[in-house]
mmCIF file of C-alpha atoms and ligand atoms in Angstrom:
data_model
loop_
_atom_site.group_PDB
_atom_site.id
_atom_site.type_symbol
_atom_site.label_atom_id
_atom_site.label_comp_id
_atom_site.label_asym_id
_atom_site.label_seq_id
_atom_site.Cartn_x
_atom_site.Cartn_y
_atom_site.Cartn_z
ATOM 1 C CA MET A 758 -0.018 0.043 -0.057
ATOM 2 C CA PHE A 759 2.368 2.644 1.080
ATOM 3 C CA PRO A 760 4.954 2.249 -1.804
ATOM 4 C CA LYS A 761 8.061 2.964 0.056
ATOM 5 C CA LYS A 762 9.693 2.245 3.308
ATOM 6 C CA ARG A 763 12.176 4.827 3.087
ATOM 7 C CA PHE A 764 9.656 7.743 2.834
ATOM 8 C CA SER A 765 9.031 7.262 6.495
ATOM 9 C CA ILE A 766 12.840 7.991 7.404
ATOM 10 C CA LEU A 767 12.629 10.971 5.169
ATOM 11 C CA ALA A 768 9.584 11.986 6.990
ATOM 12 C CA VAL A 769 11.222 13.751 9.912
ATOM 13 C CA SER A 770 13.814 15.529 7.595
ATOM 14 C CA ILE A 771 11.035 16.884 5.429
ATOM 15 C CA SER A 772 9.017 18.829 7.688
ATOM 16 C CA ILE A 773 7.988 22.162 6.718
ATOM 17 C CA PHE A 774 6.767 24.490 9.229
ATOM 18 C CA LEU A 775 4.661 27.552 7.826
ATOM 19 C CA CYS A 776 2.420 29.964 9.415
ATOM 20 C CA THR A 777 -0.754 30.649 7.016
ATOM 21 C CA THR A 778 -4.217 32.840 7.530
ATOM 22 C CA ALA A 779 -3.642 35.263 10.091
ATOM 23 C CA CYS A 780 -7.607 35.299 11.832
ATOM 24 C CA ALA A 781 -8.530 37.540 14.570
ATOM 25 C CA GLY A 782 -5.231 37.646 15.881
ATOM 26 C CA LYS A 783 -4.644 33.997 16.515
ATOM 27 C CA LYS A 784 -2.448 32.360 13.357
ATOM 28 C CA SER A 785 -3.347 28.914 12.002
ATOM 29 C CA GLU A 786 -0.106 26.922 11.581
ATOM 30 C CA THR A 787 0.563 24.253 8.726
ATOM 31 C CA GLN A 788 2.862 21.407 9.360
ATOM 32 C CA THR A 789 3.436 18.805 6.454
ATOM 33 C CA GLU A 790 5.257 15.490 6.534
ATOM 34 C CA PHE A 791 5.842 12.463 4.266
ATOM 35 C CA LEU A 792 4.283 9.697 5.846
ATOM 36 C CA LEU A 793 1.797 6.568 4.941
ATOM 37 C CA GLY A 794 3.195 6.922 1.360
ATOM 38 C CA THR A 795 2.089 10.435 1.108
ATOM 39 C CA THR A 796 2.039 14.052 1.735
ATOM 40 C CA CYS A 797 0.533 14.750 5.193
ATOM 41 C CA SER A 798 -0.590 18.052 6.092
ATOM 42 C CA VAL A 799 -1.992 19.508 9.368
ATOM 43 C CA THR A 800 -3.152 22.885 9.687
ATOM 44 C CA LEU A 801 -4.478 24.337 13.298
ATOM 45 C CA THR A 802 -4.959 26.926 15.264
ATOM 46 C CA SER A 803 -3.590 26.203 18.835
ATOM 47 C CA LYS A 804 -1.669 28.210 21.555
ATOM 48 C CA HIS A 805 0.562 24.844 21.804
ATOM 49 C CA ALA A 806 0.914 24.163 18.017
ATOM 50 C CA LYS A 807 4.547 22.724 18.000
ATOM 51 C CA GLN A 808 3.450 20.280 21.371
ATOM 52 C CA ASP A 809 0.044 19.178 18.991
ATOM 53 C CA PHE A 810 1.812 18.457 15.514
ATOM 54 C CA ASP A 811 4.759 16.554 17.495
ATOM 55 C CA ARG A 812 1.817 14.384 18.659
ATOM 56 C CA VAL A 813 -0.104 14.238 15.682
ATOM 57 C CA PHE A 814 2.850 13.141 13.745
ATOM 58 C CA THR A 815 4.241 10.549 15.935
ATOM 59 C CA LEU A 816 0.453 8.937 15.907
ATOM 60 C CA VAL A 817 0.830 8.836 12.351
ATOM 61 C CA GLN A 818 4.196 7.449 12.424
ATOM 62 C CA GLU A 819 2.648 4.603 14.755
ATOM 63 C CA ILE A 820 0.147 3.589 12.363
ATOM 64 C CA GLU A 821 2.325 3.513 9.550
ATOM 65 C CA GLN A 822 4.636 1.053 11.962
ATOM 66 C CA THR A 823 1.741 -0.635 12.682
ATOM 67 C CA MET A 824 -0.161 -0.891 9.196
ATOM 68 C CA SER A 825 2.324 -0.708 6.260
ATOM 69 C CA VAL A 826 3.024 -3.879 4.258
ATOM 70 C CA HIS A 827 6.210 -2.117 3.720
ATOM 71 C CA VAL A 828 7.452 -2.306 7.450
ATOM 72 C CA GLU A 829 8.568 -5.783 8.198
ATOM 73 C CA GLU A 830 7.375 -5.788 11.786
ATOM 74 C CA SER A 831 4.203 -4.153 11.082
ATOM 75 C CA ASP A 832 0.985 -6.260 11.921
ATOM 76 C CA VAL A 833 -0.039 -6.349 8.518
ATOM 77 C CA SER A 834 3.447 -7.583 7.182
ATOM 78 C CA LYS A 835 3.032 -10.383 10.196
ATOM 79 C CA ILE A 836 -0.586 -11.677 8.919
ATOM 80 C CA ASN A 837 0.526 -11.661 5.607
ATOM 81 C CA ALA A 838 3.817 -13.916 6.366
ATOM 82 C CA MET A 839 1.927 -16.190 8.424
ATOM 83 C CA ALA A 840 -0.834 -16.789 5.735
ATOM 84 C CA GLY A 841 -1.459 -20.570 5.246
ATOM 85 C CA LYS A 842 0.513 -20.926 8.683
ATOM 86 C CA THR A 843 -0.970 -19.422 11.882
ATOM 87 C CA PRO A 844 -3.205 -16.694 13.102
ATOM 88 C CA VAL A 845 -1.373 -13.528 14.224
ATOM 89 C CA SER A 846 -2.665 -11.379 17.434
ATOM 90 C CA VAL A 847 -2.614 -7.791 16.493
ATOM 91 C CA GLU A 848 -3.278 -4.418 18.113
ATOM 92 C CA PRO A 849 -6.576 -3.588 18.846
ATOM 93 C CA GLU A 850 -6.735 -0.724 16.016
ATOM 94 C CA THR A 851 -5.270 -3.478 13.329
ATOM 95 C CA PHE A 852 -8.080 -5.433 14.346
ATOM 96 C CA TYR A 853 -10.744 -2.824 14.294
ATOM 97 C CA LEU A 854 -9.812 -1.860 10.573
ATOM 98 C CA ILE A 855 -9.694 -5.156 9.047
ATOM 99 C CA GLU A 856 -13.147 -6.124 10.853
ATOM 100 C CA ARG A 857 -14.362 -2.757 9.449
ATOM 101 C CA ALA A 858 -13.178 -3.428 6.050
ATOM 102 C CA VAL A 859 -14.792 -6.850 5.664
ATOM 103 C CA GLU A 860 -18.101 -5.005 6.596
ATOM 104 C CA ILE A 861 -17.423 -2.951 4.053
ATOM 105 C CA ALA A 862 -16.491 -5.591 1.485
ATOM 106 C CA GLU A 863 -19.472 -7.510 2.469
ATOM 107 C CA GLU A 864 -21.729 -3.999 2.003
ATOM 108 C CA THR A 865 -20.278 -3.760 -1.436
ATOM 109 C CA GLU A 866 -20.104 -7.302 -2.900
ATOM 110 C CA GLY A 867 -16.109 -7.258 -2.598
ATOM 111 C CA ALA A 868 -15.677 -3.729 -4.628
ATOM 112 C CA LEU A 869 -13.382 -3.341 -1.528
ATOM 113 C CA ASP A 870 -11.294 -6.089 -0.828
ATOM 114 C CA ILE A 871 -8.336 -5.687 1.002
ATOM 115 C CA THR A 872 -7.122 -9.128 0.339
ATOM 116 C CA VAL A 873 -6.189 -7.535 -3.147
ATOM 117 C CA GLY A 874 -2.844 -7.590 -1.664
ATOM 118 C CA PRO A 875 -1.272 -9.903 -4.547
ATOM 119 C CA PHE A 876 -2.446 -7.592 -6.955
ATOM 120 C CA VAL A 877 -0.970 -4.331 -5.490
ATOM 121 C CA GLU A 878 2.464 -6.094 -5.387
ATOM 122 C CA GLU A 879 2.382 -7.713 -8.993
ATOM 123 C CA TRP A 880 1.368 -4.194 -10.386
ATOM 124 C CA GLY A 881 3.576 -2.184 -7.904
ATOM 125 C CA ILE A 882 1.656 1.018 -8.826
ATOM 126 C CA GLY A 883 3.251 3.919 -6.925
ATOM 127 C CA THR A 884 6.755 2.268 -6.662
ATOM 128 C CA GLU A 885 9.759 2.303 -8.768
ATOM 129 C CA HIS A 886 9.030 -0.404 -11.065
ATOM 130 C CA PRO A 887 5.610 -0.629 -12.006
ATOM 131 C CA LYS A 888 4.198 -3.040 -14.541
ATOM 132 C CA VAL A 889 1.823 -4.763 -16.401
ATOM 133 C CA PRO A 890 1.794 -8.862 -15.589
ATOM 134 C CA ALA A 891 1.221 -11.583 -17.550
ATOM 135 C CA ILE A 892 -2.301 -12.718 -17.984
ATOM 136 C CA GLU A 893 -1.541 -16.251 -16.571
ATOM 137 C CA THR A 894 -0.179 -14.242 -13.310
ATOM 138 C CA ILE A 895 -3.214 -12.256 -12.914
ATOM 139 C CA GLU A 896 -4.930 -15.783 -13.361
ATOM 140 C CA ASN A 897 -3.022 -17.765 -11.050
ATOM 141 C CA LEU A 898 -3.388 -15.039 -8.376
ATOM 142 C CA LEU A 899 -7.179 -14.445 -8.734
ATOM 143 C CA SER A 900 -8.008 -17.605 -6.355
ATOM 144 C CA PHE A 901 -6.058 -15.864 -3.696
ATOM 145 C CA VAL A 902 -8.246 -12.792 -3.335
ATOM 146 C CA ASP A 903 -10.812 -12.993 -1.268
ATOM 147 C CA TYR A 904 -12.197 -11.128 1.925
ATOM 148 C CA ARG A 905 -14.607 -13.726 2.885
ATOM 149 C CA SER A 906 -11.617 -16.241 3.738
ATOM 150 C CA ILE A 907 -10.296 -13.953 6.243
ATOM 151 C CA VAL A 908 -10.611 -15.558 10.080
ATOM 152 C CA LEU A 909 -11.176 -13.103 12.500
ATOM 153 C CA ASP A 910 -11.167 -14.084 16.129
ATOM 154 C CA LYS A 911 -12.485 -11.291 18.253
ATOM 155 C CA GLN A 912 -11.373 -13.105 21.780
ATOM 156 C CA GLU A 913 -7.587 -13.421 20.581
ATOM 157 C CA GLN A 914 -7.727 -10.304 18.724
ATOM 158 C CA SER A 915 -6.125 -12.618 15.739
ATOM 159 C CA VAL A 916 -6.022 -12.475 11.936
ATOM 160 C CA TYR A 917 -5.448 -15.401 9.937
ATOM 161 C CA LEU A 918 -5.346 -15.754 5.896
ATOM 162 C CA PRO A 919 -5.631 -19.457 5.350
ATOM 163 C CA ARG A 920 -3.736 -20.017 2.066
ATOM 164 C CA GLN A 921 -0.352 -19.089 1.656
ATOM 165 C CA ARG A 922 0.410 -16.399 -1.222
ATOM 166 C CA MET A 923 -2.802 -14.699 0.411
ATOM 167 C CA LYS A 924 -1.750 -10.911 1.458
ATOM 168 C CA ILE A 925 -3.438 -7.943 2.700
ATOM 169 C CA ASP A 926 -3.302 -4.183 2.215
ATOM 170 C CA LEU A 927 -4.849 -1.326 3.844
ATOM 171 C CA GLY A 928 -3.983 1.098 1.485
ATOM 172 C CA ALA A 929 -7.467 1.675 0.687
ATOM 173 C CA LEU A 930 -8.691 2.808 4.338
ATOM 174 C CA ALA A 931 -5.439 3.682 6.152
ATOM 175 C CA LYS A 932 -5.169 7.195 5.735
ATOM 176 C CA GLY A 933 -8.794 7.947 6.173
ATOM 177 C CA TYR A 934 -8.383 5.948 9.641
ATOM 178 C CA ALA A 935 -5.170 7.871 10.673
ATOM 179 C CA ALA A 936 -6.937 11.488 9.720
ATOM 180 C CA HIS A 937 -9.956 10.175 11.840
ATOM 181 C CA GLU A 938 -7.309 9.457 14.713
ATOM 182 C CA ALA A 939 -5.349 12.422 14.214
ATOM 183 C CA VAL A 940 -8.631 14.794 14.695
ATOM 184 C CA LYS A 941 -9.235 12.601 18.010
ATOM 185 C CA VAL A 942 -5.960 13.678 19.512
ATOM 186 C CA LEU A 943 -6.180 17.262 18.489
ATOM 187 C CA GLN A 944 -9.879 17.313 19.967
ATOM 188 C CA GLU A 945 -8.206 15.924 23.204
ATOM 189 C CA GLU A 946 -5.208 18.467 23.026
ATOM 190 C CA GLY A 947 -8.318 21.048 23.364
ATOM 191 C CA VAL A 948 -7.091 22.659 19.768
ATOM 192 C CA ALA A 949 -10.701 24.283 18.963
ATOM 193 C CA ARG A 950 -10.280 23.733 15.086
ATOM 194 C CA GLY A 951 -7.892 22.300 12.190
ATOM 195 C CA ILE A 952 -7.666 20.765 8.697
ATOM 196 C CA ILE A 953 -6.172 17.335 8.125
ATOM 197 C CA ASP A 954 -5.569 16.416 4.911
ATOM 198 C CA PHE A 955 -3.432 12.835 4.467
ATOM 199 C CA GLY A 956 -2.879 12.696 0.930
ATOM 200 C CA GLY A 957 -6.566 13.852 -0.353
ATOM 201 C CA ASN A 958 -8.476 12.489 2.498
ATOM 202 C CA ILE A 959 -9.410 15.540 3.899
ATOM 203 C CA MET A 960 -10.817 15.948 7.717
ATOM 204 C CA VAL A 961 -12.248 19.232 8.925
ATOM 205 C CA PHE A 962 -13.137 19.766 12.577
ATOM 206 C CA GLY A 963 -14.532 22.600 14.825
ATOM 207 C CA THR A 964 -16.331 25.838 13.973
ATOM 208 C CA LYS A 965 -14.255 28.459 11.715
ATOM 209 C CA GLU A 966 -14.503 32.064 13.321
ATOM 210 C CA SER A 967 -16.093 33.649 10.973
ATOM 211 C CA LYS A 968 -18.867 30.770 11.360
ATOM 212 C CA GLU A 969 -18.931 30.024 7.829
ATOM 213 C CA PRO A 970 -18.605 26.262 6.841
ATOM 214 C CA TRP A 971 -15.212 25.100 5.644
ATOM 215 C CA ARG A 972 -15.218 24.866 1.760
ATOM 216 C CA ILE A 973 -13.165 21.881 0.452
ATOM 217 C CA GLY A 974 -12.185 21.777 -3.035
ATOM 218 C CA ILE A 975 -12.266 18.524 -4.899
ATOM 219 C CA GLN A 976 -9.001 17.831 -7.188
ATOM 220 C CA GLN A 977 -9.778 17.820 -10.822
ATOM 221 C CA PRO A 978 -8.298 14.545 -12.398
ATOM 222 C CA GLU A 979 -6.315 15.588 -15.242
ATOM 223 C CA ALA A 980 -5.307 19.050 -13.946
ATOM 224 C CA SER A 981 -2.099 19.881 -11.612
ATOM 225 C CA ARG A 982 -2.598 19.474 -7.847
ATOM 226 C CA GLY A 983 -4.865 22.267 -6.481
ATOM 227 C CA HIS A 984 -7.136 22.769 -9.406
ATOM 228 C CA TYR A 985 -10.546 21.974 -7.922
ATOM 229 C CA PHE A 986 -13.888 21.622 -10.448
ATOM 230 C CA GLY A 987 -15.981 21.919 -7.516
ATOM 231 C CA ILE A 988 -16.045 22.793 -3.914
ATOM 232 C CA VAL A 989 -18.031 21.531 -1.113
ATOM 233 C CA GLU A 990 -19.143 23.375 2.187
ATOM 234 C CA VAL A 991 -19.164 21.294 5.207
ATOM 235 C CA ASP A 992 -19.397 21.963 8.972
ATOM 236 C CA GLU A 993 -17.152 18.851 9.938
ATOM 237 C CA GLY A 994 -15.869 15.244 9.223
ATOM 238 C CA ALA A 995 -14.408 13.657 6.051
ATOM 239 C CA VAL A 996 -14.074 14.524 2.680
ATOM 240 C CA VAL A 997 -12.072 11.706 0.737
ATOM 241 C CA SER A 998 -11.409 11.181 -2.596
ATOM 242 C CA SER A 999 -10.219 8.118 -4.699
ATOM 243 C CA GLY A 1000 -8.771 8.989 -7.967
ATOM 244 C CA THR A 1001 -7.226 8.051 -11.141
ATOM 245 C CA TYR A 1002 -4.785 10.566 -10.975
ATOM 246 C CA GLU A 1003 -3.620 9.657 -7.624
ATOM 247 C CA ARG A 1004 -1.036 6.979 -8.848
ATOM 248 C CA PHE A 1005 -0.677 5.873 -11.855
ATOM 249 C CA PHE A 1006 1.896 4.655 -14.669
ATOM 250 C CA VAL A 1007 1.851 4.771 -18.400
ATOM 251 C CA GLN A 1008 2.673 1.837 -20.529
ATOM 252 C CA ASP A 1009 2.695 1.522 -24.308
ATOM 253 C CA GLY A 1010 0.479 4.946 -24.155
ATOM 254 C CA VAL A 1011 -2.062 3.421 -21.813
ATOM 255 C CA ARG A 1012 -2.183 4.795 -18.165
ATOM 256 C CA TYR A 1013 -2.795 2.025 -15.456
ATOM 257 C CA HIS A 1014 -3.875 3.675 -11.976
ATOM 258 C CA HIS A 1015 -3.799 2.138 -8.507
ATOM 259 C CA ILE A 1016 -7.254 1.284 -7.845
ATOM 260 C CA LEU A 1017 -7.949 -2.457 -8.592
ATOM 261 C CA ASP A 1018 -10.872 -4.559 -9.749
ATOM 262 C CA PRO A 1019 -10.348 -7.461 -7.039
ATOM 263 C CA ALA A 1020 -12.640 -9.818 -9.459
ATOM 264 C CA ALA A 1021 -10.451 -8.769 -12.447
ATOM 265 C CA GLY A 1022 -6.982 -7.832 -10.925
ATOM 266 C CA ARG A 1023 -6.309 -4.866 -12.870
ATOM 267 C CA PRO A 1024 -7.401 -1.162 -12.848
ATOM 268 C CA VAL A 1025 -10.878 -0.699 -12.655
ATOM 269 C CA ARG A 1026 -11.956 0.986 -16.115
ATOM 270 C CA ASN A 1027 -15.315 2.173 -16.003
ATOM 271 C CA GLY A 1028 -15.710 5.612 -17.327
ATOM 272 C CA LEU A 1029 -15.301 6.966 -13.640
ATOM 273 C CA ASP A 1030 -12.247 9.515 -13.206
ATOM 274 C CA SER A 1031 -12.837 10.058 -9.408
ATOM 275 C CA VAL A 1032 -15.261 9.700 -6.482
ATOM 276 C CA THR A 1033 -15.663 11.696 -3.339
ATOM 277 C CA ILE A 1034 -17.158 10.792 -0.199
ATOM 278 C CA LEU A 1035 -18.483 12.893 2.437
ATOM 279 C CA ALA A 1036 -18.898 11.077 6.019
ATOM 280 C CA GLU A 1037 -18.595 11.563 9.641
ATOM 281 C CA SER A 1038 -15.776 8.881 9.836
ATOM 282 C CA GLY A 1039 -12.720 9.400 8.109
ATOM 283 C CA THR A 1040 -12.214 5.526 7.895
ATOM 284 C CA ASP A 1041 -15.316 5.218 6.071
ATOM 285 C CA ALA A 1042 -14.916 7.770 3.785
ATOM 286 C CA ASP A 1043 -11.899 6.360 2.618
ATOM 287 C CA ALA A 1044 -13.111 2.826 2.339
ATOM 288 C CA TYR A 1045 -16.119 3.894 0.538
ATOM 289 C CA SER A 1046 -14.247 6.205 -1.772
ATOM 290 C CA THR A 1047 -12.434 3.385 -2.919
ATOM 291 C CA ALA A 1048 -15.522 0.922 -2.968
ATOM 292 C CA VAL A 1049 -17.815 3.214 -4.688
ATOM 293 C CA PHE A 1050 -15.257 3.660 -7.569
ATOM 294 C CA VAL A 1051 -14.956 0.113 -8.350
ATOM 295 C CA LEU A 1052 -18.700 -0.147 -8.409
ATOM 296 C CA GLY A 1053 -19.041 2.211 -10.992
ATOM 297 C CA LEU A 1054 -21.238 5.249 -11.840
ATOM 298 C CA GLU A 1055 -24.518 4.030 -11.362
ATOM 299 C CA LYS A 1056 -24.290 1.429 -9.039
ATOM 300 C CA GLY A 1057 -22.066 3.375 -6.762
ATOM 301 C CA TYR A 1058 -24.503 6.294 -7.082
ATOM 302 C CA ARG A 1059 -27.489 4.120 -5.788
ATOM 303 C CA PHE A 1060 -25.248 2.796 -3.144
ATOM 304 C CA ILE A 1061 -24.477 6.101 -1.461
ATOM 305 C CA GLU A 1062 -28.327 7.353 -1.852
ATOM 306 C CA SER A 1063 -29.067 4.188 0.342
ATOM 307 C CA LYS A 1064 -27.098 5.531 2.830
ATOM 308 C CA PRO A 1065 -28.452 8.499 4.928
ATOM 309 C CA GLU A 1066 -25.134 9.283 6.467
ATOM 310 C CA LEU A 1067 -22.863 9.604 3.213
ATOM 311 C CA GLU A 1068 -22.946 11.659 0.298
ATOM 312 C CA ALA A 1069 -20.786 11.513 -2.751
ATOM 313 C CA VAL A 1070 -19.421 13.442 -5.650
ATOM 314 C CA LEU A 1071 -18.693 11.176 -8.658
ATOM 315 C CA VAL A 1072 -16.788 12.114 -12.069
ATOM 316 C CA THR A 1073 -16.744 10.552 -15.334
ATOM 317 C CA VAL A 1074 -13.900 10.902 -17.673
ATOM 318 C CA ASP A 1075 -16.285 12.943 -19.821
ATOM 319 C CA LYS A 1076 -16.518 15.647 -17.279
ATOM 320 C CA GLU A 1077 -19.805 14.711 -15.774
ATOM 321 C CA VAL A 1078 -20.647 15.533 -12.465
ATOM 322 C CA TYR A 1079 -22.797 13.428 -10.400
ATOM 323 C CA ILE A 1080 -23.941 14.725 -6.803
ATOM 324 C CA THR A 1081 -25.921 12.659 -4.082
ATOM 325 C CA SER A 1082 -29.067 14.481 -3.422
ATOM 326 C CA GLY A 1083 -28.105 15.384 0.505
ATOM 327 C CA LEU A 1084 -25.120 17.489 -1.110
ATOM 328 C CA GLU A 1085 -27.036 19.640 -3.918
ATOM 329 C CA ASP A 1086 -27.312 22.737 -1.941
ATOM 330 C CA ARG A 1087 -23.664 22.503 -0.715
ATOM 331 C CA PHE A 1088 -21.483 21.830 -3.863
ATOM 332 C CA LEU A 1089 -20.326 24.538 -5.634
ATOM 333 C CA GLN A 1090 -19.193 24.273 -9.285
ATOM 334 C CA ASN A 1091 -15.915 25.760 -9.897
ATOM 335 C CA ASN A 1092 -15.107 24.612 -13.595
ATOM 336 C CA PRO A 1093 -17.815 25.483 -16.338
ATOM 337 C CA ASN A 1094 -16.218 22.439 -18.386
ATOM 338 C CA TYR A 1095 -17.210 20.259 -15.461
ATOM 339 C CA ILE A 1096 -21.011 19.543 -16.009
ATOM 340 C CA ILE A 1097 -23.742 18.660 -13.233
ATOM 341 C CA THR A 1098 -25.141 15.928 -14.739
ATOM 342 C CA GLN A 1099 -28.662 14.032 -13.563
ATOM 343 C CA PHE A 1100 -29.375 10.110 -14.054
ATOM 344 C CA GLU A 1101 -32.669 10.040 -16.736
HETATM 345 P P1 AMP B 1009 -7.565 4.941 -2.167
HETATM 346 O O1 AMP B 1009 -6.507 5.546 -2.778
HETATM 347 O O2 AMP B 1009 -7.996 5.087 -0.981
HETATM 348 O O3 AMP B 1009 -8.519 4.811 -3.033
HETATM 349 O O4 AMP B 1009 -7.228 3.196 -2.058
HETATM 350 C C1 AMP B 1009 -6.177 2.543 -2.920
HETATM 351 C C2 AMP B 1009 -5.164 1.679 -2.479
HETATM 352 O O5 AMP B 1009 -6.060 0.855 -2.022
HETATM 353 C C3 AMP B 1009 -4.117 1.028 -3.677
HETATM 354 O O6 AMP B 1009 -3.048 1.837 -3.993
HETATM 355 C C4 AMP B 1009 -3.878 -0.357 -3.135
HETATM 356 O O7 AMP B 1009 -3.127 -0.314 -2.069
HETATM 357 C C5 AMP B 1009 -5.448 -0.632 -2.461
HETATM 358 N N1 AMP B 1009 -6.436 -0.894 -3.383
HETATM 359 C C6 AMP B 1009 -6.709 -1.123 -4.676
HETATM 360 N N2 AMP B 1009 -7.997 -1.197 -5.071
HETATM 361 C C7 AMP B 1009 -8.395 -1.817 -4.036
HETATM 362 C C8 AMP B 1009 -9.631 -2.420 -3.600
HETATM 363 N N3 AMP B 1009 -10.642 -2.723 -4.908
HETATM 364 N N4 AMP B 1009 -9.978 -2.858 -2.393
HETATM 365 C C9 AMP B 1009 -8.919 -2.798 -1.492
HETATM 366 N N5 AMP B 1009 -7.794 -1.865 -1.765
HETATM 367 C C10 AMP B 1009 -7.343 -1.730 -2.867
HETATM 368 MG MG1 MG B 1010 -9.755 4.686 0.038
#
């Protein structure tokens, strides 16, 4: 999931400390570090900002050490190494995340499937050596990808993959989980308001001094970072996008991105370019954004409409924008080339 272990070592050395918008005397400050294979930034207003940043980034490092497939001693690496051999007792947070991932896999009929690990490894998207695997390789691995065979023992807090070569990968929901945990510790520290952005997994908390809602831009898939086709207004919670632009490589003129269809063992190609989910929980927003991308436009849209606690913005490669009904009044168009569209 997180492309390279060395990034975690680099993390501390590339932290940037900046002061941004001044608001009514108290400044908000941003700190950015490279963790979880992505840029993680935290913006907050606090009297003890340094201490708060330290606490958040220490926490994110701990999550990376526990959840990353690129850390040899992580819970996830141990589960994978013991596949077909023995169950592994894990930290409560690892157990929670895997349990939640299995629930969401059940709800989405395997669109989210954390046992997609063997394919993530074969494709290597986001690593230095991505490649299109041979068809036989993909076919041989298909039988090792099935969330239904994960054995969870609540009593023992253990996880067991019953066949060798099975591998789990929490890349689809770990960043959202980390963002949510970051918000929790900042609130514990008494931080009044802040913005977390862990590689497009955004969470906001607290009320802005202006009392206006937070306005969060949604990345334009084909444009460089910071170009938004739309803006959503939120009071609190998570806004998480999964898109073709996040991690990809090009071979023979074809673009291969990192969201894989677990039933096919290859990047999803269904006409969607990105899916953004709004939810109270960062973990859920992250997991559902990947799942809905895999489900595709119509099925994904209907799925979100059936869940009152979730809203979504789906964008197709033809720049059609579909917004779920609870979000219509809170979505602002920011680029006229992106057309708000409704189903017939
Ligand atoms: P996200 O950026 O949250 O959509 O997550 C994508 C990451 O999750 C990939 O880089 C893989 O590590 C992993 N992944 C890809 N496809 C799936 C899938 N269908 N189900 C679960 N995890 C996936
Ligand atoms: Mg996700």
